[in-house]
mmCIF file of the C-alpha atoms, coordinates in Angstrom:
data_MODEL
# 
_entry.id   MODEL 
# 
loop_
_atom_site.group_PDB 
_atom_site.id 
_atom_site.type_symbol 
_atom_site.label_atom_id 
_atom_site.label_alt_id 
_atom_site.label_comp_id 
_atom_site.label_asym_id 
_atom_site.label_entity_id 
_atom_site.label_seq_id 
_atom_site.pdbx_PDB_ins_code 
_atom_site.Cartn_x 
_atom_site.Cartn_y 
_atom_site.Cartn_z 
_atom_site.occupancy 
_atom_site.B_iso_or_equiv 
_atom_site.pdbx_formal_charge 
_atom_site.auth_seq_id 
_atom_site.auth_comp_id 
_atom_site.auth_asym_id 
_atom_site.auth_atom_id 
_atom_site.pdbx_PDB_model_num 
ATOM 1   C CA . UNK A 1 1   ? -0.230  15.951  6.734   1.00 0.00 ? 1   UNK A CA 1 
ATOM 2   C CA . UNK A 1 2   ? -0.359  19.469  4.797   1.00 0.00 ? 2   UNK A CA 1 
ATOM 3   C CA . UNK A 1 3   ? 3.130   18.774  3.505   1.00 0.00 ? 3   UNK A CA 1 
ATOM 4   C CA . UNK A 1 4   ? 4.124   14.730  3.103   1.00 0.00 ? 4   UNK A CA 1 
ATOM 5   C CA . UNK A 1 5   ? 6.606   13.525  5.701   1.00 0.00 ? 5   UNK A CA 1 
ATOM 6   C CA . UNK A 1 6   ? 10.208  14.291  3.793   1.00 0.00 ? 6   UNK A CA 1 
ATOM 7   C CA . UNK A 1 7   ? 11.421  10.936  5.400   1.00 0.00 ? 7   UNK A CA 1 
ATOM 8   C CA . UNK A 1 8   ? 8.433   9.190   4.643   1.00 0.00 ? 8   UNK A CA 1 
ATOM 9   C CA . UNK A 1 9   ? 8.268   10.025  0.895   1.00 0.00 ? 9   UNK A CA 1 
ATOM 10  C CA . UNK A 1 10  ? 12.095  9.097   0.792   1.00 0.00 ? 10  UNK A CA 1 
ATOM 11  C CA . UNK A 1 11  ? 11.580  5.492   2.036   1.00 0.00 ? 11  UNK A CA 1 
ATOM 12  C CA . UNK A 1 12  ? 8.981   4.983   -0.603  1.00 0.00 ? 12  UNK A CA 1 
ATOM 13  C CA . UNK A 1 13  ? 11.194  6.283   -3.078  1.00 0.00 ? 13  UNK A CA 1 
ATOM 14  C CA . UNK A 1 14  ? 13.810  3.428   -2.087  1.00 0.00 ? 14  UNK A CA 1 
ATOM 15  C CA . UNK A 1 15  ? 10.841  0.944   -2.442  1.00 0.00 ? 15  UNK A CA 1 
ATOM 16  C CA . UNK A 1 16  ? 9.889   1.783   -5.872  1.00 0.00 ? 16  UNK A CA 1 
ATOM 17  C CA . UNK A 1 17  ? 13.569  2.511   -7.092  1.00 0.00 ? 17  UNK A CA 1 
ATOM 18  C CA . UNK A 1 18  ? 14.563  -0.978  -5.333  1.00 0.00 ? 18  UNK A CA 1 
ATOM 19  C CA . UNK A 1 19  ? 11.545  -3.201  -6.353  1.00 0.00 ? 19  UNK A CA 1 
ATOM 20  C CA . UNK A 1 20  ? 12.143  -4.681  -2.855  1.00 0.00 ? 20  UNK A CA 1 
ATOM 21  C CA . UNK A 1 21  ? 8.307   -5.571  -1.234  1.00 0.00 ? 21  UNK A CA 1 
ATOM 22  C CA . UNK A 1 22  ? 9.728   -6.394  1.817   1.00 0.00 ? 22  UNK A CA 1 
ATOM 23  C CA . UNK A 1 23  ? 9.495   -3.050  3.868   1.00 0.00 ? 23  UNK A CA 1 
ATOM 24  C CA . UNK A 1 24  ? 7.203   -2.905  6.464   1.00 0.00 ? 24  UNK A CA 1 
ATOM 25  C CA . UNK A 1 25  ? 5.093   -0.023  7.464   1.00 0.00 ? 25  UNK A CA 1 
ATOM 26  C CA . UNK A 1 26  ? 2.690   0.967   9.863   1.00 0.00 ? 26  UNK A CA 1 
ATOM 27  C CA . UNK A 1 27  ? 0.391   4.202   9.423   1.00 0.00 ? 27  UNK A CA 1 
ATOM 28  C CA . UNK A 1 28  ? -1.901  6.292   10.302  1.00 0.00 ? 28  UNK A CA 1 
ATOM 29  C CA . UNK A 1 29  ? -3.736  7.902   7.739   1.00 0.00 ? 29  UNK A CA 1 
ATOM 30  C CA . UNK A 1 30  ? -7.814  9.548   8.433   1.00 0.00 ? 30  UNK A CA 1 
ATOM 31  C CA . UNK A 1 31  ? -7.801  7.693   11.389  1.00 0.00 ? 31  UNK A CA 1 
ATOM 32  C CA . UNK A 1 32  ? -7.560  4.391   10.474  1.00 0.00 ? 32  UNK A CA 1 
ATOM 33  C CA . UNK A 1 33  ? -4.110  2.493   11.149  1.00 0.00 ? 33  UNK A CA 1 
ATOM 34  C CA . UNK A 1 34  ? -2.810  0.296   8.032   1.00 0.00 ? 34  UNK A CA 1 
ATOM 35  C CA . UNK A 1 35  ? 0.299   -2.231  9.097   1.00 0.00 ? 35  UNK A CA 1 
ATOM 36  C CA . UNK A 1 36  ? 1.603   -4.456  6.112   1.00 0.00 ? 36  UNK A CA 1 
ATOM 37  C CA . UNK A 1 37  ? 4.605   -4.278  3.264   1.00 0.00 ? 37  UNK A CA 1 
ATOM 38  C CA . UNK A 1 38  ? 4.920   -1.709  1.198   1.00 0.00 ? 38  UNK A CA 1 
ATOM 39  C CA . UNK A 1 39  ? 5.312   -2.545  -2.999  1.00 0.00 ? 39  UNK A CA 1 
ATOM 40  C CA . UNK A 1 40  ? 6.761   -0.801  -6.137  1.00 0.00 ? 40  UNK A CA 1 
ATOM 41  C CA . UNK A 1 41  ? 3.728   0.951   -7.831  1.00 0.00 ? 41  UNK A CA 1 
ATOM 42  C CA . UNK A 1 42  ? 4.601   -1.568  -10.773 1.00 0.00 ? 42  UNK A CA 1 
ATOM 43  C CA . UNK A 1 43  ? 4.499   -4.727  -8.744  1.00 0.00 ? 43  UNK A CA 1 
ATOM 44  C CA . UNK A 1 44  ? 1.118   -3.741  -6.585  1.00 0.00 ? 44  UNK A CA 1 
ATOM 45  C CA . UNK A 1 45  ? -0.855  -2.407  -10.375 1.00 0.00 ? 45  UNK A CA 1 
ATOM 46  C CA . UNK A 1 46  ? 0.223   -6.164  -11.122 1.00 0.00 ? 46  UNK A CA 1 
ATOM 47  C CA . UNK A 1 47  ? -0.971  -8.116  -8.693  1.00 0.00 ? 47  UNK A CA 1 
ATOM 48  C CA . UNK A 1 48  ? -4.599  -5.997  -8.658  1.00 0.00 ? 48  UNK A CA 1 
ATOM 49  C CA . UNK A 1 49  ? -4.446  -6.623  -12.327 1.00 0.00 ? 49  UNK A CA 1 
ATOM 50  C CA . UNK A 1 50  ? -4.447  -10.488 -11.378 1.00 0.00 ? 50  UNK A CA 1 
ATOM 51  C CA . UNK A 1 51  ? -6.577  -10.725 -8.465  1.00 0.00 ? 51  UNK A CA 1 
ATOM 52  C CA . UNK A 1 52  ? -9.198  -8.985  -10.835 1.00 0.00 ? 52  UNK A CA 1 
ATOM 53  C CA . UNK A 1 53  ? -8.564  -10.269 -14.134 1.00 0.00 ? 53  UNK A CA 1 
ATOM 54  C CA . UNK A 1 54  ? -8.925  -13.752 -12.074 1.00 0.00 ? 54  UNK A CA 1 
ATOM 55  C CA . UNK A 1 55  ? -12.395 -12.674 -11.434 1.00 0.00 ? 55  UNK A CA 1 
ATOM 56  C CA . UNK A 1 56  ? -15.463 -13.479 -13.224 1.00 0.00 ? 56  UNK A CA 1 
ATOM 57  C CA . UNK A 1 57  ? -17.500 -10.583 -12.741 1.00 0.00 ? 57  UNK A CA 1 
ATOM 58  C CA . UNK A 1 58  ? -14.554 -7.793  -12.367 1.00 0.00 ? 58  UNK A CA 1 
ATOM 59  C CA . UNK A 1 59  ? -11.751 -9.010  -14.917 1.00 0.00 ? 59  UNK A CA 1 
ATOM 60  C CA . UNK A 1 60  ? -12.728 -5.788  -17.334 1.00 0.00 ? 60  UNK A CA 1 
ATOM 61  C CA . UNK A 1 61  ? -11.639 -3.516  -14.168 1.00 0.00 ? 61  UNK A CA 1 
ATOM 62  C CA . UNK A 1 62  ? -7.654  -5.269  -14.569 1.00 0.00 ? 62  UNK A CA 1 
ATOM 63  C CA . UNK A 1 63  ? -6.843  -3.313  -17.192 1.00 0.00 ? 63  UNK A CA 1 
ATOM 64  C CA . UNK A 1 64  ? -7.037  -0.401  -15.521 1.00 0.00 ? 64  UNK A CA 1 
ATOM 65  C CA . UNK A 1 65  ? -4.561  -1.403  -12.989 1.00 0.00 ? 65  UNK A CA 1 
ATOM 66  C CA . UNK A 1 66  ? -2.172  -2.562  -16.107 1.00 0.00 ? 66  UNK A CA 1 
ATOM 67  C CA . UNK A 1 67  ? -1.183  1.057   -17.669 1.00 0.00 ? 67  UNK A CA 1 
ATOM 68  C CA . UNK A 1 68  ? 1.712   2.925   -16.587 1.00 0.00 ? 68  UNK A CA 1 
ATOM 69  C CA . UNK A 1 69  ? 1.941   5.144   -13.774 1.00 0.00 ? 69  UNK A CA 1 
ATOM 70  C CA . UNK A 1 70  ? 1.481   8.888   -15.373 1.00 0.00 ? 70  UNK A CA 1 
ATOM 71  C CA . UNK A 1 71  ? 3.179   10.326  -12.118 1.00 0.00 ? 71  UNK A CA 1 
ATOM 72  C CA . UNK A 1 72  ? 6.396   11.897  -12.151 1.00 0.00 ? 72  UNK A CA 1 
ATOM 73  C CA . UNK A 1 73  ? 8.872   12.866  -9.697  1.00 0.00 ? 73  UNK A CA 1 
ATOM 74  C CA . UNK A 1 74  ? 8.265   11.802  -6.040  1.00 0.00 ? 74  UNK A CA 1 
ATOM 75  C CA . UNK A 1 75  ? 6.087   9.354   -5.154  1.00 0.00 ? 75  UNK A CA 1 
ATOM 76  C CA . UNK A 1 76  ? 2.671   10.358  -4.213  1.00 0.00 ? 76  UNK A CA 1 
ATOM 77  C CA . UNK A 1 77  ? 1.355   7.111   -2.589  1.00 0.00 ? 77  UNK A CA 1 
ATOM 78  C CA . UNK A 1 78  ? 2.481   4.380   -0.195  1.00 0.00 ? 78  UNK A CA 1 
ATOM 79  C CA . UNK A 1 79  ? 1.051   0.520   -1.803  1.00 0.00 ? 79  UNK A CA 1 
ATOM 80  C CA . UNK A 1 80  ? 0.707   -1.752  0.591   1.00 0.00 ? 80  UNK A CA 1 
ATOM 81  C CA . UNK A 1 81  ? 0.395   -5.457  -0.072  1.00 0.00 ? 81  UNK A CA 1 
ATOM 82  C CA . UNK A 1 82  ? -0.325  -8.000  2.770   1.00 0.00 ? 82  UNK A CA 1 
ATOM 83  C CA . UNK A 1 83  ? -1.662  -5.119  4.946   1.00 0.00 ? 83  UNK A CA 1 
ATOM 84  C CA . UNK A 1 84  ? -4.516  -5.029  7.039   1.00 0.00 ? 84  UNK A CA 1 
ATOM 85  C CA . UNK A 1 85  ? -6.359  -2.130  8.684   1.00 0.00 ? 85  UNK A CA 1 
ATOM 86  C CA . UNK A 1 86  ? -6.582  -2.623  12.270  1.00 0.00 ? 86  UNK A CA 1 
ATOM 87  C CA . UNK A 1 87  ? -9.563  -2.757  14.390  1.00 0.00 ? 87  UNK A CA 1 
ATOM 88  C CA . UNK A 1 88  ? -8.931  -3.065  17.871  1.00 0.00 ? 88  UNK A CA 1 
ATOM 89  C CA . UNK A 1 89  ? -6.642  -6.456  18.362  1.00 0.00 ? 89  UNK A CA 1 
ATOM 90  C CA . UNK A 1 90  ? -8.195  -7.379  14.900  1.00 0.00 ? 90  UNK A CA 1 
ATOM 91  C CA . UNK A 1 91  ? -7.051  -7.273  11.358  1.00 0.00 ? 91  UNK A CA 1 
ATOM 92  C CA . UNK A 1 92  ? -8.887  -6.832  8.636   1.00 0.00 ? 92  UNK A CA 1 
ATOM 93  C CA . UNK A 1 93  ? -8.601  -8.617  6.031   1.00 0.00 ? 93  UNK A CA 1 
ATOM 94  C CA . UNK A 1 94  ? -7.279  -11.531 7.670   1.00 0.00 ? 94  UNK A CA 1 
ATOM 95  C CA . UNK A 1 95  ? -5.491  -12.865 4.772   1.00 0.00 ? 95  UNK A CA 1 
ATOM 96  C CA . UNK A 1 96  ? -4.471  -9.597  3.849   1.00 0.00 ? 96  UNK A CA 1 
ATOM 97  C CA . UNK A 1 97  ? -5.001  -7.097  1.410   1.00 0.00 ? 97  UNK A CA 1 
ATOM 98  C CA . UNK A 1 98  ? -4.179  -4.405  -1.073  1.00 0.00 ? 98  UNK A CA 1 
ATOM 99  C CA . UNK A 1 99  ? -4.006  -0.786  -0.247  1.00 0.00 ? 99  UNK A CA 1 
ATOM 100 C CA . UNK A 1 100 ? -3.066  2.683   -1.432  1.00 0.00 ? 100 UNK A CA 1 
ATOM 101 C CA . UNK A 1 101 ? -2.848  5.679   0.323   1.00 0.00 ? 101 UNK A CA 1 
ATOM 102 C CA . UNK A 1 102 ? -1.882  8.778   -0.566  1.00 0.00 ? 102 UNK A CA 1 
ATOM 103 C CA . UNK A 1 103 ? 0.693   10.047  1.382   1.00 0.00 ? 103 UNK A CA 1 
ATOM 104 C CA . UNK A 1 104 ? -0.297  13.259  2.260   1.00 0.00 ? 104 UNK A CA 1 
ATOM 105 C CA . UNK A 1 105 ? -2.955  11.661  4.660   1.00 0.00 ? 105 UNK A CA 1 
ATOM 106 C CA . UNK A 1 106 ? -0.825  9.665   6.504   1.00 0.00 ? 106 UNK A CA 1 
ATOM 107 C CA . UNK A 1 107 ? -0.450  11.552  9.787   1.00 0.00 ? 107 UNK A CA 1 
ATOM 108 C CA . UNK A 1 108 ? 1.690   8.819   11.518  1.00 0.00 ? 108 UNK A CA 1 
ATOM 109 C CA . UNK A 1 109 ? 4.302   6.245   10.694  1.00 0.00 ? 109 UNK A CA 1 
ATOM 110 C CA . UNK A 1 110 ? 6.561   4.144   11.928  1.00 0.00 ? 110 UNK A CA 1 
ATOM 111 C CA . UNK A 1 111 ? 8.816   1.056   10.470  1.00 0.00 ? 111 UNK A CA 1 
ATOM 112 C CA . UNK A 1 112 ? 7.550   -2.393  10.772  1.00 0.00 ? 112 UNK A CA 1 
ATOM 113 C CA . UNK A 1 113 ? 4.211   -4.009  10.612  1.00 0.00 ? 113 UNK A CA 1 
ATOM 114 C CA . UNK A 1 114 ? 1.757   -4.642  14.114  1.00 0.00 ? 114 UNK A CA 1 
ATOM 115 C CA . UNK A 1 115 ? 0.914   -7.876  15.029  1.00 0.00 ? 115 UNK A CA 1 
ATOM 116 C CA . UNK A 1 116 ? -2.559  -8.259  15.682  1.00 0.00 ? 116 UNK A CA 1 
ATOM 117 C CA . UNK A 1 117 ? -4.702  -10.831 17.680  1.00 0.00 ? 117 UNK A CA 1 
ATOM 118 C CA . UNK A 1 118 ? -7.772  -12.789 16.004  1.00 0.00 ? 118 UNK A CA 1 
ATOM 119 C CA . UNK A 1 119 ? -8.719  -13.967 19.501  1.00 0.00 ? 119 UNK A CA 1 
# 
């Protein structure tokens, strides 16, 4: 999208004032369709900063992820925890992963998260 989706940058701004990570959302966004819960900035830069601090041969990448967000006003990206990008009737990852996109590439949206088929 030239301009980000008025509605769509309004939901996120509930997320990240709410600290709720239970919305789901399903987008489109350079062609590739992401389904999974959307997270507060905060909470998602937390988690990364865990999964790669975890890590052996990434943990000096977590502190990256553990700064503030320099943004402000409205939000500028949609984080996405427990997503997956869909391929056909497959997700990817299958366990689920981490994601940010920028909101100005997401062409399409809708509420709620696609069920996909690993058979």
């Amino acid at each position: 999208m030239s301009k980000p989706d008025e509605l769509l940058v309004d939901l996120v701004a509930l997320v990240e004032s709410g600290h709720s990570n239970q919305m789901s959302l399903t987008v489109v966004a350079c062609g590739a369709v992401i389904t999974g819960r959307l997270a507060p900035e905060t909470v998602w830069r937390q988690r990364v900063a865990e999964v790669l601090g975890a890590s052996d041969s990434l943990s000096d990448f977590s502190s990256v992820f553990t700064s503030e967000s320099r943004i402000e006003g409205p939000p500028t990206h949609l984080h996405f925890h427990v997503a997956r990008i869909l391929q056909g009737t497959v997700g990817i990852p299958e366990t689920g992963g981490m994601y940010r996109v920028a909101i100005e590439d997401v062409s399409s949206w809708t509420v709620g998260d696609f069920s996909y088929s690993d058979h």
